[in-house]
């Protein structure tokens, strides 16, 4: 059942488009990640969800109740959503306990009951014992957990997270990421999580939506969006990718042979693509296999970067000047300057409908890696 | 579906509309009356007659000449003192920096008429300086007589140097130390770095402070009224006062034309100052670092002595003189331990009906003005801080009554409210003074609160909304406590300014509605100097207390 339905959501700030016809639905209990670079409109989306910003057009329905229709909306205080801000926004003039109790003040319950519920929420986020502390005495990770408890305590219909981990250091971020995931599993709260960090989104989400320049590019499970990107932007944004243009020479419903500048490639695809079609193929660096050989293939190792768990190789196709990236687990096995031959173990043909303007931009930047 | 209050698409919310209405009544309408008053005459319609008369009248030219000579000369003094003070405090290793800034703030805050009275007791013809000189010379002599335009210029210059000082200090602190350090690596000596790097970079800040000092001197009433008026010299603010209080002219047309001129100069000046400030503060964004300091070596001792001497003569001296005079049994009597008396205080406190009446009036007005301006300020300050269109206009228009000379604004209020056709008959009551105070001090409250909102992360309030707090509860539980130091500072600033106000109340008071300032002025004007000084000492004590509260709660306002 769809918990949250968003249809045709639009928002402009002056001439700048923040959201353009965004349509999606979120299932009950889902952990839904909204992923996009900064300025893609993801925070605006979340603020409209919370009622802090008005939409220009579109409908949002939560549990079947319309909370936004065009420029009219239910104000934030009547929406029953929980929002965890990027900065936490833990009220600095109140203790931890007061922060978590205040949202309950409006409810017709006794003070004892409110305290009990606040303590429950604090226990959930593992902050028991810190009730009387002031925010200035807490660490960044603890502050975010207070913010989470404060959002949880009113039992919101949906939880919204606005990059809550981005101000923490790497180690703490990973720790809290795992905890968030566990708490979500335990509480089963429908959550929308906004981030620009693709690793975070992949690690946490049941489904990911990729947003760019206010437009929804693709929605799907982490595996789906990684293995079957809808366009070059998505492929590019979800990790390193090598792109190659080619012509389909033969194919079936889910597989095709593509003739490219360095030979034939077997690539996955969705639906039969007619022979002779010009397509773009994505090859992930971990799927690029190479071995030392003579110079007949034209490939040479231009650079080797040792990164601990993996080693990255920059491979240059000398006749065309194309540069590809390949990664291997473990220590370097080949040194710079060697000539190699390569093979793509896996590849994906971008659906032909993909926006060509975006592709052009990516090719224009010459960015086949990163 | 209900509407939330801060969307650009929704119609103007009710509180904002109320503020606009109040400002229209207390600010926009009076200012319009002021601008038109010299050209639209009852029964005659539009006429240039009064303008012609003003242009032909030699006495009005004299007033204008005096006004600009006094303001410009005072500004020059303010710039000289303020710039040197700021350079010493920010750029050198002189001791007692905190004390210098504290004493400087005293000039800014103590009511000008109290300082003028003290100034006259120190430097007047029978003041303590001339008495000391006579004693030493063995014969009666007057080294310098502070009454007159020269004394007015000197005192206005001193009273307004703090604005140059603060503005220059901000500009100097904004200079990244690297630009001076790199000059030092080229082998530049102190004076060359100062004159080629430091001062040019701080120049917009110095000029901005200078404009503020000019506008302040132009609008000041207490000083020219007490120091220049007795010797027959008239400037714009005292001219308006004479014309209005003396009702020497049946029509206010001529004085209105001069007053509008003063208002336009003041507003133009402040617009210019605003532009300068942006130039001074936004060009070199590296404020976190400690400024580059010049070691001045042994000159420190000499310069410290000079600073102490100046503060002694200009700040401590007048207050001491005020206290000494207030202890005299009669003006002109020699003071000794046996003649010193507290009977002036006894009389002011217990023998004079006006004292308590005026204190009560001033308290009522100050409390009313503080409460009203804070309430209005809260409605608009968030919008001002977020730079939203309509609020910026409210802020601009709302700052005019404070920017223009107080007597000019009082005249505008009179022009608006004496009209019998206007349905609100409040002229001659305390209400017209309250309206004038609210209009005049609105900008103090708004700007102070806007500074608070600027520092306040919007997500604190948004978080309150999202967890379900209704607007009023959000305001009481989140906004008020988080902005506590700002609204307390705004409250105190408006309260103390209104409590000791003289300029506007001097023109708007009627018998029974006098304020503290009016009472002190009337005592002095009637020649009861021992009483006026005693009352002033009491006002100063009140101010000392207020200053203590300000320093305690308003630290964010003054930087440190």
PDB file of C-alpha atoms in Angstrom, chain B residues 331-486:
ATOM      1  CA  UNK B 331      25.074  79.298  42.375  1.00  0.00           C
ATOM      2  CA  UNK B 332      28.389  81.165  42.549  1.00  0.00           C
ATOM      3  CA  UNK B 333      29.089  80.398  46.192  1.00  0.00           C
ATOM      4  CA  UNK B 334      32.521  78.994  46.972  1.00  0.00           C
ATOM      5  CA  UNK B 335      32.387  75.289  47.706  1.00  0.00           C
ATOM      6  CA  UNK B 336      34.008  73.903  50.827  1.00  0.00           C
ATOM      7  CA  UNK B 337      33.296  71.058  53.193  1.00  0.00           C
ATOM      8  CA  UNK B 338      31.298  73.423  55.383  1.00  0.00           C
ATOM      9  CA  UNK B 339      29.216  74.940  52.565  1.00  0.00           C
ATOM     10  CA  UNK B 340      28.486  71.709  50.704  1.00  0.00           C
ATOM     11  CA  UNK B 341      24.869  70.741  51.043  1.00  0.00           C
ATOM     12  CA  UNK B 342      22.380  68.189  49.872  1.00  0.00           C
ATOM     13  CA  UNK B 343      19.490  70.638  50.023  1.00  0.00           C
ATOM     14  CA  UNK B 344      19.282  70.835  46.212  1.00  0.00           C
ATOM     15  CA  UNK B 345      18.640  67.123  46.090  1.00  0.00           C
ATOM     16  CA  UNK B 346      16.115  67.451  48.895  1.00  0.00           C
ATOM     17  CA  UNK B 347      14.349  70.185  46.979  1.00  0.00           C
ATOM     18  CA  UNK B 348      14.377  68.323  43.660  1.00  0.00           C
ATOM     19  CA  UNK B 349      13.120  65.148  45.293  1.00  0.00           C
ATOM     20  CA  UNK B 350      10.620  66.544  47.773  1.00  0.00           C
ATOM     21  CA  UNK B 351      10.006  70.228  47.116  1.00  0.00           C
ATOM     22  CA  UNK B 352       9.262  70.183  43.410  1.00  0.00           C
ATOM     23  CA  UNK B 353       5.949  68.849  42.187  1.00  0.00           C
ATOM     24  CA  UNK B 354       7.239  68.431  38.653  1.00  0.00           C
ATOM     25  CA  UNK B 355       9.931  65.939  39.639  1.00  0.00           C
ATOM     26  CA  UNK B 356       7.672  63.059  40.460  1.00  0.00           C
ATOM     27  CA  UNK B 357       5.089  63.992  37.890  1.00  0.00           C
ATOM     28  CA  UNK B 358       7.797  64.132  35.201  1.00  0.00           C
ATOM     29  CA  UNK B 359       9.412  60.915  36.440  1.00  0.00           C
ATOM     30  CA  UNK B 360       6.043  59.194  36.372  1.00  0.00           C
ATOM     31  CA  UNK B 361       5.293  60.535  32.877  1.00  0.00           C
ATOM     32  CA  UNK B 362       8.701  59.520  31.583  1.00  0.00           C
ATOM     33  CA  UNK B 363       8.372  56.056  33.117  1.00  0.00           C
ATOM     34  CA  UNK B 364       4.942  55.539  31.574  1.00  0.00           C
ATOM     35  CA  UNK B 365       6.167  56.753  28.209  1.00  0.00           C
ATOM     36  CA  UNK B 366       9.354  54.692  28.389  1.00  0.00           C
ATOM     37  CA  UNK B 367       7.545  51.494  29.367  1.00  0.00           C
ATOM     38  CA  UNK B 368       4.886  52.088  26.708  1.00  0.00           C
ATOM     39  CA  UNK B 369       7.408  52.904  24.001  1.00  0.00           C
ATOM     40  CA  UNK B 370       9.635  49.941  24.898  1.00  0.00           C
ATOM     41  CA  UNK B 371       6.738  47.467  24.960  1.00  0.00           C
ATOM     42  CA  UNK B 372       5.198  48.780  21.746  1.00  0.00           C
ATOM     43  CA  UNK B 373       8.424  48.946  19.756  1.00  0.00           C
ATOM     44  CA  UNK B 374       9.495  45.448  20.834  1.00  0.00           C
ATOM     45  CA  UNK B 375       6.099  44.069  19.862  1.00  0.00           C
ATOM     46  CA  UNK B 376       6.182  45.807  16.483  1.00  0.00           C
ATOM     47  CA  UNK B 377       9.829  44.872  16.093  1.00  0.00           C
ATOM     48  CA  UNK B 378       9.138  41.178  16.550  1.00  0.00           C
ATOM     49  CA  UNK B 379       6.566  41.283  13.772  1.00  0.00           C
ATOM     50  CA  UNK B 380       9.009  42.631  11.211  1.00  0.00           C
ATOM     51  CA  UNK B 381      12.511  41.694  12.437  1.00  0.00           C
ATOM     52  CA  UNK B 382      12.508  38.151  11.056  1.00  0.00           C
ATOM     53  CA  UNK B 383      11.503  39.448   7.643  1.00  0.00           C
ATOM     54  CA  UNK B 384      14.160  42.174   7.840  1.00  0.00           C
ATOM     55  CA  UNK B 385      16.840  39.621   8.713  1.00  0.00           C
ATOM     56  CA  UNK B 386      15.765  37.355   5.838  1.00  0.00           C
ATOM     57  CA  UNK B 387      15.714  40.405   3.552  1.00  0.00           C
ATOM     58  CA  UNK B 388      12.154  39.994   2.344  1.00  0.00           C
ATOM     59  CA  UNK B 389      10.820  42.813   0.193  1.00  0.00           C
ATOM     60  CA  UNK B 390       7.970  44.314   2.184  1.00  0.00           C
ATOM     61  CA  UNK B 391       9.843  44.079   5.491  1.00  0.00           C
ATOM     62  CA  UNK B 392      12.844  45.859   4.043  1.00  0.00           C
ATOM     63  CA  UNK B 393      10.548  48.723   3.062  1.00  0.00           C
ATOM     64  CA  UNK B 394       8.970  48.789   6.514  1.00  0.00           C
ATOM     65  CA  UNK B 395      12.481  48.885   7.949  1.00  0.00           C
ATOM     66  CA  UNK B 396      13.574  51.722   5.673  1.00  0.00           C
ATOM     67  CA  UNK B 397      10.527  53.896   6.237  1.00  0.00           C
ATOM     68  CA  UNK B 398      10.506  53.053   9.942  1.00  0.00           C
ATOM     69  CA  UNK B 399      14.062  54.264  10.377  1.00  0.00           C
ATOM     70  CA  UNK B 400      13.377  57.772   9.059  1.00  0.00           C
ATOM     71  CA  UNK B 401      11.885  59.256  12.268  1.00  0.00           C
ATOM     72  CA  UNK B 402      15.048  58.276  14.123  1.00  0.00           C
ATOM     73  CA  UNK B 403      17.322  59.444  11.316  1.00  0.00           C
ATOM     74  CA  UNK B 404      15.952  62.950  10.962  1.00  0.00           C
ATOM     75  CA  UNK B 405      16.494  65.619  13.637  1.00  0.00           C
ATOM     76  CA  UNK B 406      14.182  65.049  16.609  1.00  0.00           C
ATOM     77  CA  UNK B 407      12.791  68.573  16.511  1.00  0.00           C
ATOM     78  CA  UNK B 408      11.955  68.106  12.832  1.00  0.00           C
ATOM     79  CA  UNK B 409      10.048  64.928  13.586  1.00  0.00           C
ATOM     80  CA  UNK B 410       8.282  66.616  16.502  1.00  0.00           C
ATOM     81  CA  UNK B 411       7.236  69.388  14.124  1.00  0.00           C
ATOM     82  CA  UNK B 412       5.890  66.785  11.710  1.00  0.00           C
ATOM     83  CA  UNK B 413       3.858  65.263  14.535  1.00  0.00           C
ATOM     84  CA  UNK B 414       2.462  68.674  15.453  1.00  0.00           C
ATOM     85  CA  UNK B 415       1.534  69.415  11.835  1.00  0.00           C
ATOM     86  CA  UNK B 416      -0.297  66.101  11.636  1.00  0.00           C
ATOM     87  CA  UNK B 417      -2.127  66.163  14.913  1.00  0.00           C
ATOM     88  CA  UNK B 418      -3.154  69.792  15.463  1.00  0.00           C
ATOM     89  CA  UNK B 419      -5.563  69.487  12.539  1.00  0.00           C
ATOM     90  CA  UNK B 420      -9.069  69.619  13.950  1.00  0.00           C
ATOM     91  CA  UNK B 421     -10.485  67.571  11.051  1.00  0.00           C
ATOM     92  CA  UNK B 422      -8.492  64.518  12.022  1.00  0.00           C
ATOM     93  CA  UNK B 423     -10.720  62.156  14.008  1.00  0.00           C
ATOM     94  CA  UNK B 424      -8.122  61.412  16.702  1.00  0.00           C
ATOM     95  CA  UNK B 425      -7.843  64.440  18.994  1.00  0.00           C
ATOM     96  CA  UNK B 426      -4.711  63.556  20.853  1.00  0.00           C
ATOM     97  CA  UNK B 427      -2.653  66.702  20.409  1.00  0.00           C
ATOM     98  CA  UNK B 428      -1.638  68.112  23.768  1.00  0.00           C
ATOM     99  CA  UNK B 429      -2.002  64.761  25.495  1.00  0.00           C
ATOM    100  CA  UNK B 430       0.532  62.191  26.534  1.00  0.00           C
ATOM    101  CA  UNK B 431      -0.641  60.009  23.648  1.00  0.00           C
ATOM    102  CA  UNK B 432       0.934  62.149  20.961  1.00  0.00           C
ATOM    103  CA  UNK B 433       4.264  61.863  22.782  1.00  0.00           C
ATOM    104  CA  UNK B 434       3.863  58.105  22.989  1.00  0.00           C
ATOM    105  CA  UNK B 435       3.117  57.899  19.264  1.00  0.00           C
ATOM    106  CA  UNK B 436       6.167  60.031  18.543  1.00  0.00           C
ATOM    107  CA  UNK B 437       8.359  57.827  20.755  1.00  0.00           C
ATOM    108  CA  UNK B 438       7.078  54.645  19.145  1.00  0.00           C
ATOM    109  CA  UNK B 439       7.753  56.028  15.671  1.00  0.00           C
ATOM    110  CA  UNK B 440      11.169  57.350  16.635  1.00  0.00           C
ATOM    111  CA  UNK B 441      12.452  54.309  18.528  1.00  0.00           C
ATOM    112  CA  UNK B 442      10.841  51.660  16.324  1.00  0.00           C
ATOM    113  CA  UNK B 443      14.069  51.266  14.396  1.00  0.00           C
ATOM    114  CA  UNK B 444      16.169  50.706  17.535  1.00  0.00           C
ATOM    115  CA  UNK B 445      13.996  47.731  18.459  1.00  0.00           C
ATOM    116  CA  UNK B 446      13.703  46.411  14.906  1.00  0.00           C
ATOM    117  CA  UNK B 447      17.400  46.568  14.110  1.00  0.00           C
ATOM    118  CA  UNK B 448      18.402  44.998  17.413  1.00  0.00           C
ATOM    119  CA  UNK B 449      15.940  42.137  16.970  1.00  0.00           C
ATOM    120  CA  UNK B 450      16.851  41.708  13.305  1.00  0.00           C
ATOM    121  CA  UNK B 451      20.474  41.278  14.379  1.00  0.00           C
ATOM    122  CA  UNK B 452      19.223  38.492  16.637  1.00  0.00           C
ATOM    123  CA  UNK B 453      17.257  36.778  13.893  1.00  0.00           C
ATOM    124  CA  UNK B 454      20.285  37.026  11.638  1.00  0.00           C
ATOM    125  CA  UNK B 455      22.245  34.908  14.101  1.00  0.00           C
ATOM    126  CA  UNK B 456      19.376  32.509  14.726  1.00  0.00           C
ATOM    127  CA  UNK B 457      19.459  29.336  12.667  1.00  0.00           C
ATOM    128  CA  UNK B 458      15.979  29.184  11.061  1.00  0.00           C
ATOM    129  CA  UNK B 459      15.841  25.436  11.662  1.00  0.00           C
ATOM    130  CA  UNK B 460      15.275  25.965  15.412  1.00  0.00           C
ATOM    131  CA  UNK B 461      11.922  27.551  14.665  1.00  0.00           C
ATOM    132  CA  UNK B 462      11.170  25.166  11.811  1.00  0.00           C
ATOM    133  CA  UNK B 463      11.843  22.199  14.066  1.00  0.00           C
ATOM    134  CA  UNK B 464       9.263  23.597  16.486  1.00  0.00           C
ATOM    135  CA  UNK B 465       6.726  23.900  13.685  1.00  0.00           C
ATOM    136  CA  UNK B 466       7.315  20.389  12.447  1.00  0.00           C
ATOM    137  CA  UNK B 467       6.893  18.791  15.890  1.00  0.00           C
ATOM    138  CA  UNK B 468       3.495  20.474  16.024  1.00  0.00           C
ATOM    139  CA  UNK B 469       3.925  23.738  17.969  1.00  0.00           C
ATOM    140  CA  UNK B 470       1.360  26.391  17.042  1.00  0.00           C
ATOM    141  CA  UNK B 471       2.753  29.857  16.161  1.00  0.00           C
ATOM    142  CA  UNK B 472       2.166  31.422  19.598  1.00  0.00           C
ATOM    143  CA  UNK B 473       3.651  28.513  21.509  1.00  0.00           C
ATOM    144  CA  UNK B 474       6.583  28.377  19.118  1.00  0.00           C
ATOM    145  CA  UNK B 475       7.200  32.083  19.751  1.00  0.00           C
ATOM    146  CA  UNK B 476       7.001  31.759  23.539  1.00  0.00           C
ATOM    147  CA  UNK B 477       8.945  28.536  23.937  1.00  0.00           C
ATOM    148  CA  UNK B 478      11.555  28.791  21.196  1.00  0.00           C
ATOM    149  CA  UNK B 479      11.931  32.260  19.673  1.00  0.00           C
ATOM    150  CA  UNK B 480      11.723  34.379  22.835  1.00  0.00           C
ATOM    151  CA  UNK B 481      14.196  32.351  24.894  1.00  0.00           C
ATOM    152  CA  UNK B 482      16.663  32.003  22.023  1.00  0.00           C
ATOM    153  CA  UNK B 483      16.608  35.747  21.336  1.00  0.00           C
ATOM    154  CA  UNK B 484      16.607  36.683  25.006  1.00  0.00           C
ATOM    155  CA  UNK B 485      19.769  38.781  25.025  1.00  0.00           C
ATOM    156  CA  UNK B 486      18.589  40.666  21.961  1.00  0.00           C
TER     157      UNK B 486
END
